[in-house]
Structure formats: structure tokens, C-alpha cells
């Protein structure tokens, strides 16, 4: 087990996860990254670990896998944190978790800012209903709003936030500003013309322009939609200041020293490209970056054996086997070993694909087992065949390893200052607390043991 | 046969790659396809190794002829906007690309239908265009799908369709039904007027057999779950679902049967075999012997993964849609890889 080949280069500082989550000054951890890299699982695993190490934690998830949500007891959407059972609380910590309900979060803001009559008018407005159910950005905005609420409650000493699966992972930073700029914008005032602007004599000319504009809008949107929008805007008028203030406060909260951003990525080109972009963007926004979590990294306990040597050895064994079986007059093993060659070559040869075989089970191509399994006692031939299979598998693993390292090195070359922790790949998906604990261990261990 | 192919899938499953491969695969025998991007990520430009796409349809690739000759010609000239026409042969078609920008689409639309030249600019100055394309519920999506539908229906002077097929690199599965169905909602919100009419026209295309939504997945739990959910949602909304593309498949190199053998005491035999293959001594503690435990551990992980993949595969086939498989390209997808995937798709029959 050559530890040096599977651990990080000295050039990338290590991200000490336990130090981060144990530090009482860390109050908010934001997990961000592109889709499909394991943000939600990372957030949940950090939550379990921090709670079991003695902190009162709440995890805000956006869109967890169903089974993960069920295992944490948050599968129903009620927009309040629920205590997660079966977490070891002996260190004095607790874990709460919730799934974001963006419409309800929006409704609650309205209800909190307007009297009963006015808020009912807003909630019943068709334009509002559509807006709150999900225009591009509502989810991002509401996630940040909920974070602000949780922080204001001061009931937890650590808040871990998962970010929405945005088209660009950065949308959640922009959404509050975008909404804010709209609410402050001239367009709102046009919509409310002439009531707002018309009173002043000096604005007469402008007002003519504006009513022309509303005329145009009416022509485009249809009179009824424009009226819905105008009613909505008028009803929301008193709340706009509040929205703006809250958006600004949340933005400042993200910049505060108690906040730590974790950029989550998989060791793949696109995910790391997005991660690099995120690192730069966070720096530009003066948001505190704690480090990069590199998920699903592969290792090998036999990394002393290179892919090339493993393949050469496998080939030697296969040749030997082919000779043996040829002498026996048997041909089954021969065709099987041939099918273990890259499928591409077969396709190139004749350009015909047996569709039915492909659909019946993609996993059977190249499988060595049926022939091998027939042997009750392993013969030297089947042992050789098995050894060849193991070597091919190892070669594939070493190629994956090399590729992942190259991708990671490209990132560290661009951002040598960013601390990194690598999380060894698990063969399956995680959907229970035990699995989350295992991920937590891997997050904190930083792969000091090379046994995956 | 469908002419609008909408490609969706969970984040990280490679939907942009699959959409591009599909656009290439459909561009055979002189056919012309349009590959459309709606999320402003410039993923298509990156994939085709060209500069960022403007809001303008342009030819980005010549599809391979069946013998692959045009493939080499096109792959050799991936950087420029003008690819060669496959050396004049009839075998290949053309792929055009367009990155739809909602704001520009709205201004175009206003110009086209209302001749709102200066009023459009004034609206923009006021932030109305911003409002329409980023804040107003659904309007952005209406504009994006509307532009794609316009390309589907566009005809040339002779009354022939300008594009034989339009392939859209669409938002992820979690949002796709809402994205496509938003016209219904907008048509309900704006009960009269041009927006209402436009939304309804788009919906007619999207719900017709002219459209097919394809979902890209991996053989992993979450993407498969999202695929199943997505298919159910699309069906409920009355939007035609096409096929499921299983991306990044990997061959099974070893199986549980092999592990059984290992468990039944093949250890010594395997060590001997490794040793024979020149990997050191087979005796206990020898170099070959020391390889066995880690190699078997890797085999166990592999078998576990294969087992999981089988289960996910079974779940996918239970959905009852045609499936297509694309193998994992170990070195990532470059231009040559893209053509390779397109060829694989084409071999698997009409999509």
C-alpha cells in the first residue's frame, strides 16, 4: 500500500473538515457546485458528523433523493426543521433537517409583512401564484431567505445549506440581487402609473410616455394579465423595501466571517471547470471559501502495479489460456476472451450491432463468469482466467485514477491556495445514516488510509 | 417521425453531449439539423471546440457519411465556423447551432409582430425586458420554446422545412415538464392577447407527435429515479416522451461468479497465475501474493456496482420506452468522441 501515490500532492493544502465543523465560530456552511456532484449528500453527511461531534445543527436541503429524505425523516414538506432520530447525541449535539418549500417560504414572507386583508389579496393574485410557484430564481431566492430566517432564529449553532440545482451553480448568489433590482426598478413604477407619478406637474410629459407604455404592455400581455400584475405590484408596494433589505442582509450574511463555502465537485473535467469558476466568483464577491470537496475519487490498494503492466500480464495469461483450450479442442473460452476486447473494435469490424443482445442486458458483454462458474473446483485454467480478469479490472481502475489525478492537478495548478479534501468513491448510493457517517469519515479522514 | 427532439436528464448525466451527438446522428444523407441551447452555458461551443455561439444560427459541423470519411474531414477542421461539406460527398448532412438568448428573442419577437423598434428599446431601458425574461413567470421559457418551435416550423421558398430536425439541449429533468408546459400556464395567465396566442401555438407543437422528449440517465440510483419521475410527469402533462438514453455505460469485466471462485480457494491458483504472468513470487508474502487482496477487493467493488447497475437497468426497462446506450469514453468527450457517440446512436436505430 503505497500511501504516497494515493494521497494529495503537497501543493494542495488539506481541507481539515473536523476543524471547520468543530470551530464554534463556524455558523454557516454553504455547499455549492454543479448538478450531480453530491452536494446534498455532502451537506447531510457534514450535518450528521457535526451533530455527533456535539453541535446543534440544522441542515437545509433543497431537493434530496427520496430515500435519503425518508431516512432523515424529512420527506414531508412542512418547511420547518425536524429533529433527525438515531443520531448519536452523547456529545451533546442534535441534528435537525428540513427540505425547502419555496412557495410556502414566499407565502410566509408575504404574511409576515402585510396585514391579513392585504396578504390575502396578494396570495390570491394569479400573477403571484405563478411567481411563487417557480419563476427562474424563486428557488434560489427562497433558499437564501430561509437561510436568513434560520440564522435569525439563533436556535442552532451550525447551519448547513445545500444549494439549488441551478443551470449555473452561481444563480443563488445573483437571485436576491436580481429580484432586488427589479423591485427597485423603474418598471415597477411604470406598472403603477399613473397613480404614483402622475401627481407632480413636472412629470406630465413623462406620464404621457408612461401611459403609452402601459398601452403597449396591455396590447402585449392582454389587459387582464396587466391588471393582475398591477394589482400585485400595488399590493406588494409596501413590502418592496423589506424585500430589498432582506436580500441585502442575506448577502452580507454570506460574506460574514462565520460563513464557510465548500465547493463540491467530482473529479471530472466539467465539474471541476465549474468549481474553478465558482472559486473565482466567490473571491470576487468576497465570500469566504473554506475549500474544495472532491467527491467520488477512486483509489487502489495495488497502485504499485501500473495499468500497462497489468494489461500486459492479463494478455499473457489470456494467450496462454487460448493455447491451452485450443489444444483441448474447446472453443467457448476463446470467444469469451475475444469479447472482452473493447466493444468498439467489434463494431468497427462489421458495423452491425445485435440490438436484442444489447437490450437483454448490457452487463453481459465481456462477462467471464458463466464458463468459469461451471467449475466446481478451480482449475489452473480458471484461476488464470480469473487472474486475467482481475488484472484487466485493475488496469481500468489505474486508468481512472490517472485521469482523475490529471483533472484534479489542473484545478490545483489554477488554484493552489484552495484546500482540498478527497472523498473516496463508494460502490453504491447513500441513503441512510450509516452511509452518511461513512461519507463523513471519508470527508474528515482525507484519505490518509489508502484502502477504499 | 419527430422533428423536435428535446433532450433532458439529471445534472451530470451528459445531456449536452447526448443532444450534440443526436444532432449529428440525425444529420445523415444531406439532412440538416439545428442544435439549440437554451440555458446560456455555451456548452455546445465547448463541445464543438469553437468560439462562443452568438444568437444566430450557424453551421458548426458536417455530419459523418456512413463510411466515416467525412468524419475525418470535419474533425480535422473543428475550430472554424465553416466546416467543409464532407469533400462534396452526399453522405453527410449539416449540423447548425443556435444559443437562444431570451432577451434577444423577445426583442426580435416584438419587432417581428409589432414593429416596436423604438418602443422595444424604451421597454428595455425601463427594465421591462429584464422583467419579462428573468422575473415574469414563464415568459422566459415561452420565448425559448417558442423560438425552437419556430425553427421546427420554418420553411424555405419551396415550402420545404429548413431543418429536418431540431434538437434542444433542454433544462434538467427536475424542471423539464414545467419548462415545456409553461405555455399552458401562461396561456391561462394571459387569457387573451398575443402572448396567449403565441403560448397556445407553441403548446400545439410540443404536444404533437412532432415532439419527442428524450431523457438521459446513468445507471445510478438518483438519475434513474429522476428519469422515472420525469417520464411520469411528462406523460401526465400530455407531452410525448421519446426514448431513454443510458449514458456512460461501462463493460462488466468481472462478475459474482468469479468472486465465488475466488472465495472457494482459488487464491493460490490466482497467485500462481499472476506469478506466471511475471508479476513476482506466488509464495505467501511474495509480490504476486500481496497483489491478491487489493485486486479481490476491487473485484468485489466492481461486482457490487455491476449488481446495482443491473437493478437500475431493470427499473429503466420497466418504464417501457425504447432505450439507447452510449458507452463511457474514458478520456472524456472531445470532437472525435462526439462523432463516435453519434455513430453509436445511429447504429441503434431511429430515435
GROMACS .gro file of N, CA and C in nm, chain A residues 106-178:
model
  219
  106UNK      N    1  -4.223   3.177   0.045
  106UNK     CA    2  -4.266   3.304  -0.014
  106UNK      C    3  -4.395   3.353   0.054
  107UNK      N    4  -4.489   3.261   0.070
  107UNK     CA    5  -4.616   3.296   0.136
  107UNK      C    6  -4.591   3.352   0.275
  108UNK      N    7  -4.498   3.289   0.347
  108UNK     CA    8  -4.471   3.332   0.483
  108UNK      C    9  -4.413   3.474   0.487
  109UNK      N   10  -4.332   3.506   0.388
  109UNK     CA   11  -4.278   3.642   0.384
  109UNK      C   12  -4.392   3.741   0.366
  110UNK      N   13  -4.483   3.706   0.273
  110UNK     CA   14  -4.596   3.795   0.247
  110UNK      C   15  -4.678   3.813   0.373
  111UNK      N   16  -4.709   3.701   0.436
  111UNK     CA   17  -4.792   3.706   0.556
  111UNK      C   18  -4.723   3.783   0.669
  112UNK      N   19  -4.592   3.771   0.672
  112UNK     CA   20  -4.518   3.839   0.778
  112UNK      C   21  -4.508   3.990   0.757
  113UNK      N   22  -4.534   4.035   0.635
  113UNK     CA   23  -4.511   4.176   0.605
  113UNK      C   24  -4.637   4.256   0.577
  114UNK      N   25  -4.749   4.187   0.565
  114UNK     CA   26  -4.870   4.262   0.529
  114UNK      C   27  -4.982   4.222   0.624
  115UNK      N   28  -5.079   4.312   0.639
  115UNK     CA   29  -5.193   4.275   0.723
  115UNK      C   30  -5.275   4.167   0.653
  116UNK      N   31  -5.366   4.110   0.728
  116UNK     CA   32  -5.437   3.991   0.681
  116UNK      C   33  -5.506   4.014   0.546
  117UNK      N   34  -5.573   4.130   0.535
  117UNK     CA   35  -5.650   4.155   0.415
  117UNK      C   36  -5.560   4.169   0.293
  118UNK      N   37  -5.456   4.248   0.311
  118UNK     CA   38  -5.363   4.272   0.201
  118UNK      C   39  -5.292   4.142   0.162
  119UNK      N   40  -5.250   4.065   0.261
  119UNK     CA   41  -5.176   3.944   0.225
  119UNK      C   42  -5.269   3.845   0.154
  120UNK      N   43  -5.397   3.844   0.192
  120UNK     CA   44  -5.487   3.754   0.121
  120UNK      C   45  -5.499   3.798  -0.026
  121UNK      N   46  -5.507   3.929  -0.046
  121UNK     CA   47  -5.517   3.980  -0.183
  121UNK      C   48  -5.395   3.937  -0.264
  122UNK      N   49  -5.279   3.942  -0.202
  122UNK     CA   50  -5.158   3.902  -0.274
  122UNK      C   51  -5.159   3.753  -0.301
  123UNK      N   52  -5.187   3.674  -0.198
  123UNK     CA   53  -5.179   3.529  -0.213
  123UNK      C   54  -5.278   3.478  -0.317
  124UNK      N   55  -5.388   3.550  -0.335
  124UNK     CA   56  -5.488   3.503  -0.431
  124UNK      C   57  -5.463   3.555  -0.572
  125UNK      N   58  -5.370   3.645  -0.586
  125UNK     CA   59  -5.343   3.703  -0.718
  125UNK      C   60  -5.280   3.597  -0.811
  126UNK      N   61  -5.339   3.578  -0.928
  126UNK     CA   62  -5.287   3.474  -1.018
  126UNK      C   63  -5.140   3.496  -1.056
  127UNK      N   64  -5.103   3.622  -1.070
  127UNK     CA   65  -4.964   3.651  -1.106
  127UNK      C   66  -4.871   3.609  -0.994
  128UNK      N   67  -4.912   3.638  -0.870
  128UNK     CA   68  -4.830   3.598  -0.755
  128UNK      C   69  -4.818   3.447  -0.748
  129UNK      N   70  -4.930   3.378  -0.770
  129UNK     CA   71  -4.929   3.232  -0.758
  129UNK      C   72  -4.830   3.171  -0.856
  130UNK      N   73  -4.827   3.226  -0.975
  130UNK     CA   74  -4.734   3.177  -1.074
  130UNK      C   75  -4.589   3.209  -1.036
  131UNK      N   76  -4.571   3.331  -0.988
  131UNK     CA   77  -4.439   3.379  -0.950
  131UNK      C   78  -4.381   3.293  -0.837
  132UNK      N   79  -4.463   3.266  -0.735
  132UNK     CA   80  -4.412   3.197  -0.618
  132UNK      C   81  -4.394   3.049  -0.645
  133UNK      N   82  -4.466   2.995  -0.742
  133UNK     CA   83  -4.453   2.853  -0.770
  133UNK      C   84  -4.326   2.822  -0.848
  134UNK      N   85  -4.259   2.924  -0.894
  134UNK     CA   86  -4.131   2.892  -0.953
  134UNK      C   87  -4.095   2.962  -1.079
  135UNK      N   88  -4.071   3.090  -1.074
  135UNK     CA   89  -4.005   3.150  -1.188
  135UNK      C   90  -3.856   3.122  -1.170
  136UNK      N   91  -3.781   3.132  -1.277
  136UNK     CA   92  -3.639   3.106  -1.266
  136UNK      C   93  -3.582   3.196  -1.159
  137UNK      N   94  -3.534   3.140  -1.052
  137UNK     CA   95  -3.474   3.222  -0.948
  137UNK      C   96  -3.549   3.221  -0.816
  138UNK      N   97  -3.678   3.182  -0.817
  138UNK     CA   98  -3.751   3.180  -0.691
  138UNK      C   99  -3.687   3.084  -0.591
  139UNK      N  100  -3.651   2.968  -0.643
  139UNK     CA  101  -3.592   2.867  -0.554
  139UNK      C  102  -3.464   2.919  -0.491
  140UNK      N  103  -3.381   2.982  -0.573
  140UNK     CA  104  -3.255   3.037  -0.524
  140UNK      C  105  -3.282   3.144  -0.419
  141UNK      N  106  -3.375   3.231  -0.453
  141UNK     CA  107  -3.404   3.341  -0.362
  141UNK      C  108  -3.460   3.289  -0.231
  142UNK      N  109  -3.551   3.193  -0.239
  142UNK     CA  110  -3.615   3.142  -0.119
  142UNK      C  111  -3.518   3.061  -0.033
  143UNK      N  112  -3.423   2.993  -0.097
  143UNK     CA  113  -3.321   2.920  -0.020
  143UNK      C  114  -3.244   3.019   0.066
  144UNK      N  115  -3.207   3.132   0.006
  144UNK     CA  116  -3.132   3.233   0.080
  144UNK      C  117  -3.218   3.298   0.188
  145UNK      N  118  -3.347   3.318   0.156
  145UNK     CA  119  -3.440   3.374   0.252
  145UNK      C  120  -3.453   3.282   0.374
  146UNK      N  121  -3.466   3.152   0.345
  146UNK     CA  122  -3.481   3.055   0.454
  146UNK      C  123  -3.353   3.053   0.538
  147UNK      N  124  -3.240   3.060   0.472
  147UNK     CA  125  -3.114   3.064   0.546
  147UNK      C  126  -3.113   3.182   0.641
  148UNK      N  127  -3.157   3.298   0.591
  148UNK     CA  128  -3.163   3.417   0.675
  148UNK      C  129  -3.253   3.396   0.796
  149UNK      N  130  -3.367   3.333   0.774
  149UNK     CA  131  -3.461   3.307   0.883
  149UNK      C  132  -3.399   3.215   0.988
  150UNK      N  133  -3.337   3.107   0.940
  150UNK     CA  134  -3.279   3.010   1.033
  150UNK      C  135  -3.170   3.076   1.117
  151UNK      N  136  -3.093   3.162   1.051
  151UNK     CA  137  -2.984   3.230   1.121
  151UNK      C  138  -3.041   3.328   1.222
  152UNK      N  139  -3.148   3.396   1.186
  152UNK     CA  140  -3.207   3.496   1.275
  152UNK      C  141  -3.266   3.429   1.399
  153UNK      N  142  -3.318   3.307   1.383
  153UNK     CA  143  -3.374   3.235   1.498
  153UNK      C  144  -3.269   3.209   1.605
  154UNK      N  145  -3.147   3.189   1.561
  154UNK     CA  146  -3.036   3.165   1.653
  154UNK      C  147  -3.060   3.041   1.739
  155UNK      N  148  -3.136   2.947   1.687
  155UNK     CA  149  -3.169   2.828   1.764
  155UNK      C  150  -3.062   2.720   1.744
  156UNK      N  151  -2.986   2.732   1.637
  156UNK     CA  152  -2.885   2.631   1.605
  156UNK      C  153  -2.749   2.697   1.604
  157UNK      N  154  -2.646   2.619   1.637
  157UNK     CA  155  -2.517   2.686   1.628
  157UNK      C  156  -2.442   2.655   1.498
  158UNK      N  157  -2.500   2.567   1.418
  158UNK     CA  158  -2.441   2.547   1.286
  158UNK      C  159  -2.551   2.520   1.184
  159UNK      N  160  -2.550   2.598   1.077
  159UNK     CA  161  -2.648   2.578   0.970
  159UNK      C  162  -2.574   2.530   0.846
  160UNK      N  163  -2.616   2.417   0.793
  160UNK     CA  164  -2.552   2.366   0.672
  160UNK      C  165  -2.654   2.374   0.559
  161UNK      N  166  -2.617   2.442   0.452
  161UNK     CA  167  -2.710   2.467   0.341
  161UNK      C  168  -2.664   2.397   0.215
  162UNK      N  169  -2.758   2.335   0.153
  162UNK     CA  170  -2.739   2.275   0.022
  162UNK      C  171  -2.790   2.382  -0.075
  163UNK      N  172  -2.731   2.394  -0.193
  163UNK     CA  173  -2.780   2.497  -0.285
  163UNK      C  174  -2.859   2.434  -0.400
  164UNK      N  175  -2.949   2.510  -0.459
  164UNK     CA  176  -3.037   2.453  -0.562
  164UNK      C  177  -2.960   2.407  -0.685
  165UNK      N  178  -3.015   2.308  -0.754
  165UNK     CA  179  -2.951   2.260  -0.875
  165UNK      C  180  -2.975   2.358  -0.989
  166UNK      N  181  -2.903   2.468  -0.988
  166UNK     CA  182  -2.926   2.574  -1.086
  166UNK      C  183  -2.862   2.540  -1.218
  167UNK      N  184  -2.907   2.610  -1.320
  167UNK     CA  185  -2.843   2.591  -1.451
  167UNK      C  186  -2.698   2.635  -1.441
  168UNK      N  187  -2.675   2.742  -1.373
  168UNK     CA  188  -2.539   2.772  -1.335
  168UNK      C  189  -2.539   2.769  -1.184
  169UNK      N  190  -2.441   2.706  -1.127
  169UNK     CA  191  -2.440   2.686  -0.983
  169UNK      C  192  -2.432   2.819  -0.908
  170UNK      N  193  -2.415   2.927  -0.982
  170UNK     CA  194  -2.394   3.056  -0.916
  170UNK      C  195  -2.522   3.136  -0.903
  171UNK      N  196  -2.629   3.084  -0.958
  171UNK     CA  197  -2.753   3.161  -0.961
  171UNK      C  198  -2.798   3.207  -0.824
  172UNK      N  199  -2.770   3.125  -0.723
  172UNK     CA  200  -2.824   3.161  -0.593
  172UNK      C  201  -2.758   3.288  -0.538
  173UNK      N  202  -2.639   3.321  -0.589
  173UNK     CA  203  -2.577   3.446  -0.547
  173UNK      C  204  -2.644   3.566  -0.615
  174UNK      N  205  -2.690   3.542  -0.736
  174UNK     CA  206  -2.745   3.652  -0.815
  174UNK      C  207  -2.892   3.677  -0.789
  175UNK      N  208  -2.963   3.569  -0.753
  175UNK     CA  209  -3.108   3.581  -0.746
  175UNK      C  210  -3.157   3.693  -0.654
  176UNK      N  211  -3.103   3.704  -0.532
  176UNK     CA  212  -3.153   3.811  -0.446
  176UNK      C  213  -3.130   3.949  -0.508
  177UNK      N  214  -3.014   3.967  -0.568
  177UNK     CA  215  -2.983   4.096  -0.630
  177UNK      C  216  -3.077   4.125  -0.745
  178UNK      N  217  -3.103   4.020  -0.821
  178UNK     CA  218  -3.186   4.038  -0.940
  178UNK      C  219  -3.328   4.077  -0.900
   0.00000   0.00000   0.00000
